[in-house]
Every structure is written in structure tokens, then in C-alpha cells.
Amino acid sequence: MNRFLLLLALAAMPLFSHAIEEPDYELLRTIDQVELRRYAPYVVAEVVLDTSAEDAGNQAFPILAGYIFGKNKGEKKFAMTAPVTQTATPVRMDMTAPVTQSAVAGGMRVQFVLPKGVTLATAPEPIDPRVQLRQEPGGTWAVIRYSGTWSQSNYLEHLAKLKATLEAAGLATQGEPVLARYNPPFTPWFMRRNEIWLALR
């Protein structure tokens, strides 16, 4: 890991999330602590790693920061945006795994949102083959916002609240939950903006 690059990337992220560009969305409705948002399409740089949810961010950040700070064909640099998102990838069968190992494998997908106006046609090609560019199609998401640490217990507590609220409202979801983080690690825990997104059917 390039520690200098990681520190540089973190320093480029403002302490308060409102000072940084985010994807456009329309607020459709609020149910208790949950917002229903309709997002417009946006382009991301992403990496999929065979690692745990707890370690995914630390491993992915320097890889993706390298891309937006010029490690691409054309050496184009981008401003930091928010959020950095993380979600589990679908479980797949690994047919090459020895029979003594589990044949089921998954991973974690971590994404940086690219600035508005960047398209798949205009985004420079990554040099690191682990970095892929993709357009998120947009759609309607149920979102719960919370502060505090990035611990798994804090995440699971708020995911349960999100699911319970949607179930009570009779709203069905699809896909894996997305953890969205808006602040660098040095932001005091009580000032952090964290969100969990669930796609609505």
C-alpha cells in the first residue's frame, strides 16, 4: 500500500460532506428516519476485492485514489466526490477451487463516484487493471443516515432499522445493501455522515 498516496487522498476529502460533490437525486418521501431517493445515473470507478467488509475500504482506497489522482491514460486528475460506497458482490461458484476448499466465493465492491459530466466515453482508461469504470443506472433507493463509527455492529443496527421501517411501510427491496461513507477516517465519529442504501423494487 502506498501510504503517502492514501494520506494524500484522505487529506483531499473535506471534513464536512456538504463541501463535496455528490450524485444528483430527488427526495421522494420520508418515512421516520428513512428517505426514499430517486438517483440519476452516474459514473463510478470501482474495484472488487476478495476481502471482508471490515477490510475492504482500507484495501480499495489507495487503488481507487490512484486512478483519480492521475494513474490513468492521460494522467487526468479528478476532484474527490462523495460518497465512497461499498457492497457485497453476488456469491459465485469457484469451479477451480480444490475440493478441500469451499467452492463458494464472494467479494466486496468499493466505488468512487466520478464528477458530474464525466461519462464512460470521456473517462480516461485506468492503468491499474483492477480498476473498472461503470455507469450506475440510477433508480429509487431507501436510505437511512447515521453517525458514529464504521463498526460492523453500528452498520447492522441501522440496517435492521432500515429494513424494519420498509417492512412496516410495505415496501419491498432488491439486491445487497450499500454502505455509503462521506467522511475521511480522521473525522470525529460524532460528526460522520454514514448511510445505508437499499434498492426498492
Coordinates of N, CA, C and O in Angstrom, one line a residue, residues 23-157:
P23 N -23.7 12.6 -6.1 CA -24.7 12.4 -7.2 C -26.0 13.1 -7.0 O -26.5 13.2 -5.9
D24 N -26.6 13.5 -8.1 CA -27.9 14.1 -8.0 C -29.0 13.1 -7.6 O -29.0 12.0 -8.1
Y25 N -29.9 13.5 -6.8 CA -31.1 12.7 -6.5 C -32.3 13.6 -6.1 O -32.1 14.8 -5.8
E26 N -33.5 13.0 -6.3 CA -34.7 13.7 -5.9 C -35.3 13.0 -4.6 O -35.4 11.8 -4.6
L27 N -35.6 13.8 -3.6 CA -36.2 13.2 -2.4 C -37.7 13.0 -2.6 O -38.4 14.0 -2.9
L28 N -38.1 11.8 -2.6 CA -39.5 11.5 -2.9 C -40.4 11.5 -1.7 O -41.5 11.9 -1.7
R29 N -39.8 11.0 -0.6 CA -40.7 10.8 0.6 C -39.8 10.5 1.8 O -38.7 10.0 1.6
T30 N -40.2 10.8 3.0 CA -39.5 10.5 4.2 C -40.4 9.7 5.1 O -41.6 10.0 5.3
I31 N -39.9 8.5 5.6 CA -40.7 7.6 6.5 C -39.8 7.5 7.8 O -38.8 6.8 7.7
D32 N -40.3 8.1 8.8 CA -39.5 8.1 10.1 C -38.1 8.6 9.7 O -37.9 9.7 9.3
Q33 N -37.0 7.8 9.9 CA -35.7 8.2 9.7 C -35.2 7.8 8.3 O -34.0 8.0 7.9
V34 N -36.1 7.3 7.5 CA -35.7 6.8 6.2 C -36.1 7.7 5.0 O -37.3 8.2 5.0
E35 N -35.2 8.0 4.1 CA -35.5 8.8 2.9 C -35.6 7.9 1.7 O -34.8 7.0 1.5
L36 N -36.6 8.2 0.9 CA -36.8 7.5 -0.4 C -36.2 8.5 -1.5 O -36.8 9.6 -1.6
R37 N -35.2 8.1 -2.1 CA -34.5 8.9 -3.1 C -34.5 8.3 -4.5 O -34.3 7.1 -4.6
R38 N -34.7 9.2 -5.5 CA -34.5 8.7 -6.9 C -33.3 9.3 -7.4 O -33.1 10.5 -7.6
Y39 N -32.3 8.5 -7.7 CA -31.0 8.9 -8.2 C -30.9 8.9 -9.7 O -31.5 8.0 -10.4
A40 N -30.3 9.9 -10.2 CA -30.0 10.0 -11.7 C -28.7 9.1 -11.9 O -28.0 8.8 -11.0
P41 N -28.5 8.6 -13.2 CA -27.4 7.8 -13.5 C -26.1 8.6 -13.2 O -26.0 9.8 -13.3
Y42 N -25.0 7.8 -12.8 CA -23.7 8.5 -12.6 C -22.6 7.4 -12.9 O -22.9 6.2 -12.9
V43 N -21.4 7.9 -13.1 CA -20.3 7.0 -13.5 C -19.4 6.8 -12.3 O -19.1 7.7 -11.5
V44 N -18.9 5.6 -12.1 CA -18.1 5.3 -11.0 C -16.8 4.6 -11.4 O -16.7 4.0 -12.5
A45 N -15.7 4.7 -10.6 CA -14.6 3.9 -10.7 C -14.7 2.9 -9.6 O -14.9 3.3 -8.4
E46 N -14.5 1.6 -9.9 CA -14.7 0.6 -8.8 C -13.6 -0.5 -8.9 O -12.9 -0.7 -9.9
V47 N -13.5 -1.2 -7.7 CA -12.6 -2.3 -7.6 C -13.4 -3.4 -6.8 O -14.1 -3.0 -5.9
V48 N -13.2 -4.6 -7.2 CA -13.8 -5.7 -6.5 C -12.7 -6.5 -5.8 O -11.8 -7.0 -6.6
L49 N -12.8 -6.7 -4.5 CA -11.7 -7.4 -3.8 C -12.2 -8.6 -3.0 O -13.4 -8.6 -2.5
D50 N -11.4 -9.6 -3.0 CA -11.8 -10.8 -2.2 C -11.3 -10.6 -0.8 O -10.2 -11.0 -0.4
T51 N -12.2 -9.9 0.0 CA -11.8 -9.5 1.3 C -13.1 -9.3 2.2 O -14.2 -9.4 1.6
S52 N -12.9 -9.0 3.4 CA -14.0 -8.8 4.3 C -14.6 -7.4 4.2 O -13.9 -6.5 3.7
A53 N -15.8 -7.2 4.7 CA -16.4 -5.9 4.7 C -15.5 -4.9 5.6 O -15.4 -3.7 5.3
E54 N -15.0 -5.4 6.7 CA -14.2 -4.6 7.6 C -12.9 -4.1 6.9 O -12.4 -3.0 7.2
D55 N -12.3 -4.9 6.0 CA -11.0 -4.5 5.4 C -11.1 -3.9 4.0 O -10.2 -3.4 3.5
A56 N -12.3 -4.0 3.4 CA -12.5 -3.6 2.0 C -12.1 -2.1 1.8 O -11.4 -1.8 0.8
G57 N -12.6 -1.2 2.6 CA -12.3 0.2 2.4 C -10.8 0.5 2.4 O -10.3 1.2 1.6
N58 N -10.1 0.0 3.4 CA -8.6 0.2 3.5 C -7.9 -0.3 2.3 O -6.9 0.3 1.9
Q59 N -8.3 -1.5 1.8 CA -7.6 -2.1 0.7 C -7.9 -1.4 -0.6 O -7.1 -1.2 -1.5
A60 N -9.2 -0.9 -0.8 CA -9.6 -0.4 -2.0 C -9.2 1.1 -2.2 O -9.0 1.6 -3.3
F61 N -9.2 1.8 -1.1 CA -9.0 3.3 -1.2 C -7.7 3.7 -1.9 O -7.8 4.5 -2.9
P62 N -6.6 3.2 -1.6 CA -5.4 3.6 -2.4 C -5.4 3.2 -3.9 O -4.9 3.9 -4.7
I63 N -6.1 2.1 -4.2 CA -6.2 1.7 -5.6 C -7.1 2.7 -6.4 O -6.7 3.2 -7.4
L64 N -8.2 3.1 -5.8 CA -9.1 4.0 -6.5 C -8.6 5.4 -6.4 O -8.7 6.2 -7.4
A65 N -7.9 5.8 -5.3 CA -7.3 7.1 -5.2 C -6.2 7.3 -6.3 O -6.1 8.3 -6.9
G66 N -5.5 6.2 -6.6 CA -4.5 6.2 -7.6 C -5.1 6.6 -8.9 O -4.5 7.5 -9.7
Y67 N -6.3 6.1 -9.3 CA -6.9 6.4 -10.5 C -7.3 7.9 -10.6 O -7.0 8.6 -11.6
I68 N -8.0 8.4 -9.6 CA -8.5 9.8 -9.7 C -7.4 10.8 -9.5 O -7.5 11.9 -9.9
F69 N -6.2 10.4 -9.0 CA -5.1 11.3 -8.9 C -4.1 11.2 -10.0 O -3.0 11.6 -9.9
G70 N -4.5 10.5 -11.1 CA -3.7 10.6 -12.3 C -3.2 9.3 -12.8 O -2.5 9.2 -13.8
K71 N -3.4 8.2 -12.1 CA -2.9 6.9 -12.5 C -3.9 6.3 -13.6 O -4.6 5.3 -13.4
N72 N -3.9 7.0 -14.7 CA -4.8 6.6 -15.8 C -4.1 7.1 -17.1 O -3.2 7.9 -17.1
K73 N -4.6 6.6 -18.2 CA -4.1 7.0 -19.5 C -4.5 8.4 -19.8 O -5.7 8.7 -20.0
G74 N -3.6 9.3 -19.9 CA -3.9 10.7 -20.0 C -3.5 11.5 -18.8 O -3.5 12.7 -18.8
E75 N -3.2 10.8 -17.7 CA -2.8 11.4 -16.4 C -3.8 12.4 -15.9 O -3.4 13.5 -15.4
K76 N -5.1 12.2 -16.2 CA -6.1 13.2 -15.8 C -6.4 13.0 -14.3 O -6.5 11.9 -13.8
K77 N -6.5 14.2 -13.6 CA -6.8 14.2 -12.2 C -8.3 14.6 -11.9 O -8.8 15.5 -12.6
F78 N -8.9 14.0 -11.0 CA -10.3 14.4 -10.6 C -10.4 14.9 -9.2 O -9.6 14.4 -8.3
A79 N -11.4 15.7 -8.9 CA -11.6 16.1 -7.5 C -12.3 15.0 -6.8 O -13.0 14.1 -7.4
M80 N -12.1 14.9 -5.5 CA -12.8 13.9 -4.7 C -14.3 14.2 -4.7 O -14.7 15.4 -4.7
T81 N -15.1 13.1 -4.7 CA -16.5 13.3 -4.6 C -16.9 12.4 -3.4 O -16.1 11.7 -2.8
A82 N -18.2 12.4 -3.2 CA -18.8 11.5 -2.1 C -20.1 10.9 -2.6 O -20.7 11.5 -3.5
P83 N -20.5 9.8 -2.1 CA -19.8 9.0 -1.1 C -18.8 8.0 -1.7 O -18.8 7.8 -2.9
V84 N -18.1 7.4 -0.8 CA -17.4 6.1 -1.2 C -18.3 5.0 -0.8 O -18.7 4.9 0.4
T85 N -18.7 4.2 -1.7 CA -19.7 3.1 -1.4 C -19.1 1.8 -1.4 O -18.0 1.5 -2.0
Q86 N -19.7 0.9 -0.7 CA -19.2 -0.5 -0.5 C -20.4 -1.4 -0.4 O -21.3 -1.2 0.3
T87 N -20.3 -2.5 -1.2 CA -21.4 -3.5 -1.1 C -20.8 -4.9 -1.4 O -19.8 -5.0 -2.1
A88 N -21.5 -5.9 -0.9 CA -21.0 -7.3 -1.2 C -21.4 -7.6 -2.6 O -22.4 -7.2 -3.2
T89 N -20.5 -8.4 -3.3 CA -20.8 -8.8 -4.7 C -21.5 -10.1 -4.6 O -21.5 -10.9 -3.6
P90 N -22.3 -10.5 -5.6 CA -23.0 -11.8 -5.6 C -22.1 -12.9 -5.4 O -20.9 -13.0 -5.9
V91 N -22.5 -13.9 -4.6 CA -21.7 -15.1 -4.4 C -21.7 -15.9 -5.7 O -22.7 -16.0 -6.4
R92 N -20.5 -16.4 -6.0 CA -20.3 -17.2 -7.2 C -19.7 -18.5 -6.9 O -19.0 -18.7 -5.9
M93 N -19.9 -19.5 -7.8 CA -19.2 -20.8 -7.6 C -17.8 -20.8 -8.3 O -17.7 -20.4 -9.4
D94 N -16.8 -21.1 -7.5 CA -15.5 -21.2 -8.0 C -15.2 -22.6 -8.4 O -14.9 -23.5 -7.5
M95 N -15.3 -22.9 -9.7 CA -15.2 -24.3 -10.1 C -13.7 -24.7 -10.1 O -13.4 -25.9 -10.3
T96 N -12.8 -23.8 -9.9 CA -11.3 -24.2 -9.9 C -10.8 -24.5 -8.5 O -9.7 -24.9 -8.4
A97 N -11.6 -24.2 -7.5 CA -11.2 -24.4 -6.2 C -11.0 -25.9 -5.9 O -11.8 -26.8 -6.3
P98 N -9.9 -26.3 -5.2 CA -9.8 -27.7 -4.8 C -10.9 -28.2 -3.9 O -11.6 -27.4 -3.3
V99 N -11.2 -29.4 -4.0 CA -12.4 -30.0 -3.3 C -12.2 -29.9 -1.8 O -13.2 -29.9 -1.1
T100 N -11.0 -29.6 -1.3 CA -10.8 -29.5 0.1 C -11.2 -28.0 0.6 O -11.2 -27.8 1.8
Q101 N -11.4 -27.1 -0.4 CA -11.8 -25.8 -0.1 C -13.2 -25.5 -0.4 O -13.8 -26.2 -1.1
S102 N -13.8 -24.4 0.2 CA -15.1 -24.1 -0.1 C -15.2 -23.6 -1.6 O -14.4 -22.9 -2.1
A103 N -16.2 -24.1 -2.3 CA -16.4 -23.7 -3.7 C -17.2 -22.4 -3.8 O -17.3 -21.9 -4.9
V104 N -17.6 -21.9 -2.7 CA -18.4 -20.6 -2.8 C -17.5 -19.5 -2.5 O -16.7 -19.5 -1.5
A105 N -17.5 -18.5 -3.3 CA -16.6 -17.3 -3.1 C -17.4 -16.0 -3.4 O -18.3 -16.0 -4.2
G106 N -17.0 -15.0 -2.8 CA -17.7 -13.7 -3.0 C -16.6 -12.6 -2.9 O -15.5 -12.8 -3.0
G107 N -17.1 -11.4 -2.7 CA -16.1 -10.3 -2.5 C -16.8 -9.0 -2.1 O -18.0 -9.0 -1.9
M108 N -16.1 -7.9 -2.1 CA -16.6 -6.6 -1.8 C -16.3 -5.7 -3.0 O -15.2 -5.6 -3.5
R109 N -17.3 -4.9 -3.4 CA -17.2 -3.9 -4.4 C -17.1 -2.5 -3.8 O -18.1 -2.2 -3.0
V110 N -16.1 -1.8 -4.0 CA -15.9 -0.4 -3.5 C -15.9 0.5 -4.7 O -15.2 0.3 -5.7
Q111 N -16.6 1.6 -4.6 CA -16.7 2.6 -5.7 C -16.4 4.0 -5.3 O -16.8 4.4 -4.2
F112 N -15.7 4.7 -6.2 CA -15.6 6.2 -6.1 C -16.6 6.7 -7.2 O -16.5 6.3 -8.3
V113 N -17.4 7.7 -6.8 CA -18.2 8.4 -7.8 C -17.4 9.4 -8.5 O -16.7 10.2 -7.9
L114 N -17.5 9.4 -9.9 CA -16.7 10.4 -10.7 C -17.5 11.6 -10.8 O -18.8 11.6 -10.7
P115 N -16.9 12.8 -11.0 CA -17.6 14.1 -11.0 C -18.6 14.1 -12.1 O -18.6 13.4 -13.1
K116 N -19.6 15.0 -11.9 CA -20.7 15.2 -12.9 C -20.1 15.6 -14.2 O -19.2 16.4 -14.3
G117 N -20.7 15.2 -15.3 CA -20.2 15.5 -16.6 C -19.2 14.4 -17.1 O -19.0 14.4 -18.4
V118 N -18.7 13.6 -16.3 CA -17.8 12.5 -16.8 C -18.7 11.4 -17.2 O -19.6 10.9 -16.5
T119 N -18.4 10.9 -18.4 CA -19.2 9.7 -19.0 C -18.2 8.6 -19.2 O -17.0 8.8 -19.1
L120 N -18.7 7.4 -19.5 CA -17.9 6.3 -19.8 C -17.0 6.6 -21.1 O -15.9 6.1 -21.2
A121 N -17.5 7.4 -22.0 CA -16.8 7.8 -23.2 C -15.7 8.7 -22.9 O -14.6 8.7 -23.6
T122 N -15.8 9.6 -21.9 CA -14.8 10.6 -21.7 C -13.9 10.3 -20.5 O -12.8 10.9 -20.4
A123 N -14.2 9.4 -19.7 CA -13.4 9.0 -18.5 C -12.1 8.3 -19.1 O -12.2 7.4 -19.9
P124 N -10.9 8.7 -18.6 CA -9.7 8.0 -19.0 C -9.6 6.6 -18.6 O -10.1 6.2 -17.5
E125 N -9.0 5.8 -19.4 CA -8.8 4.4 -19.1 C -7.9 4.2 -17.9 O -6.8 4.8 -17.9
P126 N -8.2 3.4 -17.0 CA -7.3 3.1 -15.8 C -6.1 2.4 -16.3 O -6.1 1.5 -17.2
I127 N -5.0 2.6 -15.6 CA -3.7 1.9 -15.8 C -3.7 0.6 -15.0 O -3.3 -0.5 -15.5
D128 N -4.2 0.7 -13.8 CA -4.3 -0.5 -12.9 C -5.5 -1.3 -13.4 O -6.7 -0.9 -13.4
P129 N -5.3 -2.6 -13.8 CA -6.4 -3.4 -14.3 C -7.4 -3.8 -13.3 O -8.5 -4.2 -13.7
R130 N -7.1 -3.6 -12.0 CA -8.2 -3.8 -11.0 C -9.3 -2.8 -11.0 O -10.4 -3.0 -10.5
V131 N -9.0 -1.6 -11.5 CA -9.9 -0.5 -11.6 C -10.8 -0.7 -12.8 O -10.3 -0.7 -13.9
Q132 N -12.1 -0.7 -12.6 CA -13.1 -0.7 -13.7 C -14.0 0.5 -13.7 O -14.3 1.0 -12.6
L133 N -14.4 0.9 -14.8 CA -15.3 2.0 -14.9 C -16.7 1.5 -15.3 O -16.9 0.6 -16.1
R134 N -17.7 2.1 -14.7 CA -19.1 1.6 -14.9 C -20.1 2.7 -14.7 O -19.9 3.6 -13.8
Q135 N -21.2 2.7 -15.4 CA -22.3 3.6 -15.1 C -23.3 3.0 -14.3 O -23.9 1.9 -14.6
E136 N -23.6 3.6 -13.1 CA -24.7 3.2 -12.3 C -26.0 3.7 -13.0 O -26.0 4.9 -13.3
P137 N -27.0 2.9 -13.1 CA -28.1 3.3 -13.9 C -29.1 4.3 -13.2 O -30.0 4.8 -13.8
G138 N -28.9 4.5 -11.9 CA -29.8 5.3 -11.2 C -31.0 4.4 -10.7 O -31.0 3.2 -10.9
G139 N -32.0 5.0 -10.1 CA -33.1 4.2 -9.6 C -33.5 4.8 -8.2 O -33.0 5.8 -7.7
T140 N -34.5 4.1 -7.6 CA -35.0 4.5 -6.3 C -34.4 3.7 -5.2 O -34.5 2.5 -5.2
W141 N -34.0 4.4 -4.2 CA -33.3 3.8 -3.0 C -33.9 4.3 -1.7 O -34.3 5.4 -1.6
A142 N -34.0 3.4 -0.8 CA -34.3 3.7 0.6 C -33.0 3.9 1.4 O -32.2 3.1 1.3
V143 N -32.9 5.0 2.1 CA -31.7 5.4 2.7 C -31.9 5.8 4.2 O -32.8 6.6 4.5
I144 N -31.0 5.2 5.0 CA -31.0 5.7 6.4 C -29.6 6.3 6.7 O -28.6 5.8 6.3
R145 N -29.7 7.4 7.4 CA -28.4 8.2 7.7 C -28.1 8.0 9.2 O -29.1 8.1 10.0
Y146 N -26.9 7.9 9.5 CA -26.5 7.8 10.9 C -25.0 8.2 11.0 O -24.3 8.3 10.1
S147 N -24.7 8.6 12.3 CA -23.3 9.0 12.6 C -22.6 7.8 13.3 O -23.2 6.8 13.5
G148 N -21.4 8.1 13.8 CA -20.7 7.1 14.6 C -19.6 6.4 13.8 O -19.3 6.7 12.7
T149 N -19.1 5.4 14.5 CA -18.0 4.6 13.9 C -18.5 3.8 12.7 O -19.7 3.6 12.5
W150 N -17.5 3.2 12.0 CA -17.7 2.3 10.9 C -17.7 0.9 11.3 O -17.4 0.0 10.5
S151 N -18.0 0.6 12.6 CA -18.0 -0.8 13.1 C -19.2 -1.6 12.4 O -20.2 -1.0 12.0
Q152 N -19.0 -2.9 12.4 CA -20.0 -3.8 11.9 C -21.3 -3.7 12.7 O -22.4 -3.8 12.2
S153 N -21.1 -3.6 14.0 CA -22.3 -3.5 14.9 C -23.1 -2.3 14.6 O -24.3 -2.4 14.6
N154 N -22.5 -1.1 14.4 CA -23.2 0.1 14.1 C -23.9 0.0 12.8 O -25.1 0.4 12.6
Y155 N -23.2 -0.6 11.8 CA -23.9 -0.9 10.5 C -25.1 -1.8 10.6 O -26.1 -1.5 10.1
L156 N -24.9 -2.9 11.3 CA -26.0 -3.9 11.4 C -27.2 -3.3 12.2 O -28.4 -3.6 11.9
E157 N -26.9 -2.5 13.2 CA -28.0 -1.9 14.0 C -28.9 -1.0 13.1 O -30.1 -1.1 13.1

